[in-house]
Tab-separated table of C-alpha atoms in Angstrom:
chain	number	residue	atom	x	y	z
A	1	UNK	CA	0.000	0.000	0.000
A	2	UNK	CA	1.071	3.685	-0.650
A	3	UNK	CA	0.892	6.018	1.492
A	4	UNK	CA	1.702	9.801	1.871
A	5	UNK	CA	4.976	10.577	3.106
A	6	UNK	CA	4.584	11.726	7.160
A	7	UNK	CA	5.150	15.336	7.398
A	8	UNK	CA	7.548	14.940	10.107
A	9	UNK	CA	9.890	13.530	7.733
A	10	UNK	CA	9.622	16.188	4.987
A	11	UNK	CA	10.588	18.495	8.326
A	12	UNK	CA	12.995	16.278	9.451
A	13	UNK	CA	14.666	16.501	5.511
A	14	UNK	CA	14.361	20.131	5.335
A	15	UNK	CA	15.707	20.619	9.054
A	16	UNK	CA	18.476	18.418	7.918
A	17	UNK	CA	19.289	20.123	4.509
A	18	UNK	CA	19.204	17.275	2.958
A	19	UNK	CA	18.282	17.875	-0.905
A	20	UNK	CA	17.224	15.204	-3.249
A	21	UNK	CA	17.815	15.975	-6.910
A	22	UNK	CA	14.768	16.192	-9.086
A	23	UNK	CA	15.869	13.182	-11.255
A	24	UNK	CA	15.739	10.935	-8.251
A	25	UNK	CA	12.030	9.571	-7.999
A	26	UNK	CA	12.731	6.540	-6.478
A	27	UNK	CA	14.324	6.661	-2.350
A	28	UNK	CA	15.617	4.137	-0.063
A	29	UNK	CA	15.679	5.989	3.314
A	30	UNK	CA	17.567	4.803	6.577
A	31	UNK	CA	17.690	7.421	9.465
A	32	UNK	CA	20.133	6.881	12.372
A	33	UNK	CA	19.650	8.227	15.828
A	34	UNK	CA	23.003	7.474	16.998
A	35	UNK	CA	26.515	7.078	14.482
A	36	UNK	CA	27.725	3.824	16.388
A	37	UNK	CA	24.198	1.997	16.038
A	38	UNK	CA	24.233	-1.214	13.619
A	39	UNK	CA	20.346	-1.606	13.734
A	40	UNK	CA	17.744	0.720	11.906
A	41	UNK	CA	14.813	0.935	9.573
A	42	UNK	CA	14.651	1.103	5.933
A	43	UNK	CA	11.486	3.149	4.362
A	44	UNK	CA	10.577	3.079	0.548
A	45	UNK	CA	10.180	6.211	-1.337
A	46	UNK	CA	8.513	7.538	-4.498
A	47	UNK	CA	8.042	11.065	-5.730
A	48	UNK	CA	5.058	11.499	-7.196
A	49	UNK	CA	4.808	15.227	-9.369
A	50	UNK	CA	5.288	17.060	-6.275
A	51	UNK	CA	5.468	14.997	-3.547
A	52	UNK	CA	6.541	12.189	-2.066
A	53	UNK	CA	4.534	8.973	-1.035
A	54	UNK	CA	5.798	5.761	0.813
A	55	UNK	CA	5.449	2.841	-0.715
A	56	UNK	CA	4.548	-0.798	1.514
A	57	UNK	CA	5.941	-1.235	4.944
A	58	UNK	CA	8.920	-0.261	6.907
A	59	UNK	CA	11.893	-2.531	6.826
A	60	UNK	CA	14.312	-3.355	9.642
A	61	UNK	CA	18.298	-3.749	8.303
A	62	UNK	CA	21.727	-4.335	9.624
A	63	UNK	CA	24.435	-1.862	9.492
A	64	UNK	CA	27.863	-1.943	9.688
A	65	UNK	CA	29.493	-3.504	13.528
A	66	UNK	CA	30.489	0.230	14.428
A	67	UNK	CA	27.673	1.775	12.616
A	68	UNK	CA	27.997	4.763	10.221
A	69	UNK	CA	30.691	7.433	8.302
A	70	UNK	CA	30.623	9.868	6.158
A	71	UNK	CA	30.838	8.174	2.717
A	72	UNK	CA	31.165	9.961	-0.620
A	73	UNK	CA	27.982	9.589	-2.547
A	74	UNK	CA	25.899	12.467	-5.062
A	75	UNK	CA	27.879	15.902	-5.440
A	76	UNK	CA	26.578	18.547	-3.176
A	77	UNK	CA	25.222	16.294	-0.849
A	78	UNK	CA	24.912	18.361	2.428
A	79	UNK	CA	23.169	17.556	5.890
A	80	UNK	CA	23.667	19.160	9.017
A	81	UNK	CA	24.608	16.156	11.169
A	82	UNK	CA	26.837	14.704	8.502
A	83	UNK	CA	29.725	17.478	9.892
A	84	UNK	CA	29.285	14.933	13.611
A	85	UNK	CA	30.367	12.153	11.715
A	86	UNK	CA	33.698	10.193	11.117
A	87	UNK	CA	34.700	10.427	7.615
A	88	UNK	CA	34.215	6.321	6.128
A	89	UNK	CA	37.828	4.749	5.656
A	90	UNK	CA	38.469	1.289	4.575
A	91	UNK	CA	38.229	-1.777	7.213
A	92	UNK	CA	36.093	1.054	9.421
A	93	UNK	CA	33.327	-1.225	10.236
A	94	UNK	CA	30.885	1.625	9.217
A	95	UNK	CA	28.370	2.008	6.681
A	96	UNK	CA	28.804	5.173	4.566
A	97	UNK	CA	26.138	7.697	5.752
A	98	UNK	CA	24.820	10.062	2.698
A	99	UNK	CA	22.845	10.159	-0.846
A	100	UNK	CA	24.093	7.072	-3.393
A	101	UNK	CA	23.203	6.368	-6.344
A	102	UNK	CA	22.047	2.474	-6.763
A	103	UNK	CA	23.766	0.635	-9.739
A	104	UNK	CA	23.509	-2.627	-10.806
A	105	UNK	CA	21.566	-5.757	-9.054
A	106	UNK	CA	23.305	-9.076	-8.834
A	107	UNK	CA	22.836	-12.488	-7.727
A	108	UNK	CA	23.762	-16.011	-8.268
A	109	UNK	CA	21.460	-16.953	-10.761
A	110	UNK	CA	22.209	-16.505	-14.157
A	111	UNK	CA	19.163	-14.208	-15.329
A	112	UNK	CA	16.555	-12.388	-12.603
A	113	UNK	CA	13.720	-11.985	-14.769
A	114	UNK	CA	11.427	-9.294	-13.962
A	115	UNK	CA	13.217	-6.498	-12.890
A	116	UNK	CA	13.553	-2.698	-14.295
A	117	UNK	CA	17.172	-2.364	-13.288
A	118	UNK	CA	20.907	-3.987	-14.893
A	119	UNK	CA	21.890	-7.131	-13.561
A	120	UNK	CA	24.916	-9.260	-13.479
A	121	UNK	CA	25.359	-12.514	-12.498
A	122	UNK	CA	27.879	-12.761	-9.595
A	123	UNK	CA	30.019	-15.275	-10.981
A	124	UNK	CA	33.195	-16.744	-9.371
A	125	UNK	CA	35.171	-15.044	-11.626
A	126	UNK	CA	34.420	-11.763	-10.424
A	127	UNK	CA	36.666	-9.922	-7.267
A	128	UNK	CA	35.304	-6.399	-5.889
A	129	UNK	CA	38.766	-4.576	-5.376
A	130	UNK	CA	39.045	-3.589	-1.863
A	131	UNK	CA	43.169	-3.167	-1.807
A	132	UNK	CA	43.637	0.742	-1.587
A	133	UNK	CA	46.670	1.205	-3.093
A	134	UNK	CA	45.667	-0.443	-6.501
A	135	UNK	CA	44.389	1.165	-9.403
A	136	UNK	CA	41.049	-1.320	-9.622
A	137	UNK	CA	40.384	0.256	-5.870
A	138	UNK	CA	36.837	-0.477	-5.475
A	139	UNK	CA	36.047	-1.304	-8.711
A	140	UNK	CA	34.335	-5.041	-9.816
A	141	UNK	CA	36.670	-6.804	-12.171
A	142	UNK	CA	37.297	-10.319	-13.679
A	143	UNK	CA	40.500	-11.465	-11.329
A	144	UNK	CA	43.561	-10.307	-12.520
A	145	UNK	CA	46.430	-9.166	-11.151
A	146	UNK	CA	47.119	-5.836	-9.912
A	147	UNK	CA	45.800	-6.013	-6.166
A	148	UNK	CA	46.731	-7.599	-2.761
A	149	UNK	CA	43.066	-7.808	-1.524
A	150	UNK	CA	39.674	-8.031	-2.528
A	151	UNK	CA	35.830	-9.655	-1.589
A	152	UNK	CA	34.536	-12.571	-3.642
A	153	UNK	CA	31.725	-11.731	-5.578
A	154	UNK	CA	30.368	-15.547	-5.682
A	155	UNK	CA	30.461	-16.280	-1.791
A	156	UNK	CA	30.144	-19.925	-0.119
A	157	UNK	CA	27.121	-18.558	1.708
A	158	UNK	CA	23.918	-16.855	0.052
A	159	UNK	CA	24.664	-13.892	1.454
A	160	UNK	CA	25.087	-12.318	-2.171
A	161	UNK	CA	22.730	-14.056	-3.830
A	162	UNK	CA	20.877	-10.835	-4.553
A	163	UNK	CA	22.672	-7.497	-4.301
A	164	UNK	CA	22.515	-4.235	-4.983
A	165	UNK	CA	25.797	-2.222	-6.202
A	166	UNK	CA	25.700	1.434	-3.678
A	167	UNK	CA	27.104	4.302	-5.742
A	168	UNK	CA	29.535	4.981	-2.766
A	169	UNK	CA	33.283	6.424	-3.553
A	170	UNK	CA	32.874	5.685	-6.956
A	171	UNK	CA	36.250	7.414	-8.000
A	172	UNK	CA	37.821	5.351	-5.772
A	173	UNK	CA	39.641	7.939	-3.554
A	174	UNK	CA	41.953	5.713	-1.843
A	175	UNK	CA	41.266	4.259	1.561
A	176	UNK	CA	37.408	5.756	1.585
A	177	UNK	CA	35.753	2.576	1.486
A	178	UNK	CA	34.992	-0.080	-0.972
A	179	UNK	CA	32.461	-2.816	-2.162
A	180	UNK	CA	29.659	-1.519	-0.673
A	181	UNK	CA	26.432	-3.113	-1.119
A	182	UNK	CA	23.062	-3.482	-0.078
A	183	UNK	CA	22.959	-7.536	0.255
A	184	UNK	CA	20.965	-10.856	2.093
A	185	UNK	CA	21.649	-10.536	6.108
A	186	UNK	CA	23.179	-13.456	7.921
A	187	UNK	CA	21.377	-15.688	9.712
A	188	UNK	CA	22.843	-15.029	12.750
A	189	UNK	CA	22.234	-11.445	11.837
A	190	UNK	CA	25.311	-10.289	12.446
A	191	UNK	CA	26.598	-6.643	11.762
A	192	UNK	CA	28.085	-6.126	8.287
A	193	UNK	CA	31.867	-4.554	7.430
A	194	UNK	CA	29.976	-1.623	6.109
A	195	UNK	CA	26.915	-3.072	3.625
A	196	UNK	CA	23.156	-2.868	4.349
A	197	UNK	CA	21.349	-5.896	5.178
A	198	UNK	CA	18.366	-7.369	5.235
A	199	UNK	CA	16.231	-10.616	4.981
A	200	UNK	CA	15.918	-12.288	1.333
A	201	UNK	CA	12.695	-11.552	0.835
A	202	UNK	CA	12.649	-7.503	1.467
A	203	UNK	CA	15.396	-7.642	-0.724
A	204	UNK	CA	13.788	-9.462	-3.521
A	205	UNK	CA	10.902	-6.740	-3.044
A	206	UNK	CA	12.606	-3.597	-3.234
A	207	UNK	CA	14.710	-5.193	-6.426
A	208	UNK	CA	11.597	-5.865	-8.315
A	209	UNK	CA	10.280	-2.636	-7.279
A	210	UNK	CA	13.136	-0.901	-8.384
A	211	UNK	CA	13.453	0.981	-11.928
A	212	UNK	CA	16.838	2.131	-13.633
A	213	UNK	CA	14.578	5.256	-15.576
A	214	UNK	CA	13.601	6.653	-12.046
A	215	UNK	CA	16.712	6.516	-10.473
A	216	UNK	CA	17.075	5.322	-7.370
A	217	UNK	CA	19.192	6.380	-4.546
A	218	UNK	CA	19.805	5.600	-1.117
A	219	UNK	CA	19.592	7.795	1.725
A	220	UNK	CA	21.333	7.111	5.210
A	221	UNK	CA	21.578	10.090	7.758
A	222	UNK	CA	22.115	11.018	11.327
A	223	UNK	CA	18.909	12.241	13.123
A	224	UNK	CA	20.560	13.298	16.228
């Protein structure tokens, strides 16, 4: 069901200065009351002419084990409790806290059909970068050489079997943080290194509700 966005959080946006470019009309939104919390709530967004409406039910997620950083996401990006927060370095433990872009979806299977947005299959093959002083520095690549370190994109455990690529540091400023995704949660739910997570089937929602032409972002903010 859709339902109008609360007017507390259009306040709460505009109190923040958060701005969200006209071109977004899709929004995954995660506010934080405090920057070392791993657990929060996920709400849906879509901007409809004028205004914004949410769409089905809240979501509960996992953070990162020391919970969140300022990450590099969309130019201009600006909210006045991102100035409290730690600035998101690699092996940090943190999720990165501002407005990304969302990529590319990927998964195990071969084909997800469906779905409005690119997909890859996550393929053995495939290494996210996560080395800082290499040149592929948080980029996804076919394995090579040219790095010391880097995450498997086909795991042992399902825990990537669908995925969302987070348009965090994508000019891979060295050391800011790498390979982060929005992915399946453990099932001890566990804190992540950094991703968001959440049960399989939220995930497979929001993917098929997802669509490349309104493009989505995600949103993840201090409240305090």
């Amino acid at each position: 069901m859709k339902k109008l966005i609360p007017l507390l959080f259009l306040n709460l946006l505009y109190a923040k200065q958060i701005q969200v470019p006209p071109s977004v009309k899709q929004l995954l939104v995660i506010p934080v009351a405090q920057m070392d919390q791993n657990r929060a709530t996920l709400f849906l967004y879509e901007r409809h002419v004028n205004s914004w409406r949410r769409y089905d039910d809240p979501i509960p997620v996992i953070l990162g084990r020391n919970g969140i950083a300022a990450g590099i996401g969309m130019p201009g990006f600006l909210s006045r409790g991102f100035s409290k927060l730690p600035q998101k370095h690699e092996g940090d433990g943190r999720s990165p806290a501002g407005l990304f872009s969302l990529g590319e979806v990927f998964g195990y299977a071969t084909h997800l059909p469906g779905i409005k947005m690119p997909y890859f299959q996550a393929q053995t093959t495939l290494h996210c970068v996560d080395d800082p002083q290499s040149e592929l520095y948080n980029r996804i690549v076919r394995a090579q050489s040219g790095y010391n370190s880097f995450e498997k994109m086909r795991r042992e455990d399902d825990l990537y079997e669908l995925g969302i690529t987070v348009g965090h540091n994508l000019e891979g400023e060295k050391g800011r943080g790498s390979c982060i995704f929005i992915h399946i949660q453990r099932g001890d739910q566990k804190p992540t290194a950094g991703c968001t997570a959440m049960k399989r089937e939220d995930l497979s929602k929001i993917i098929h509700w997802l669509d490349r032409e309104k493009h989505p972002a995600l949103l993840i903010y201090l409240t305090d």
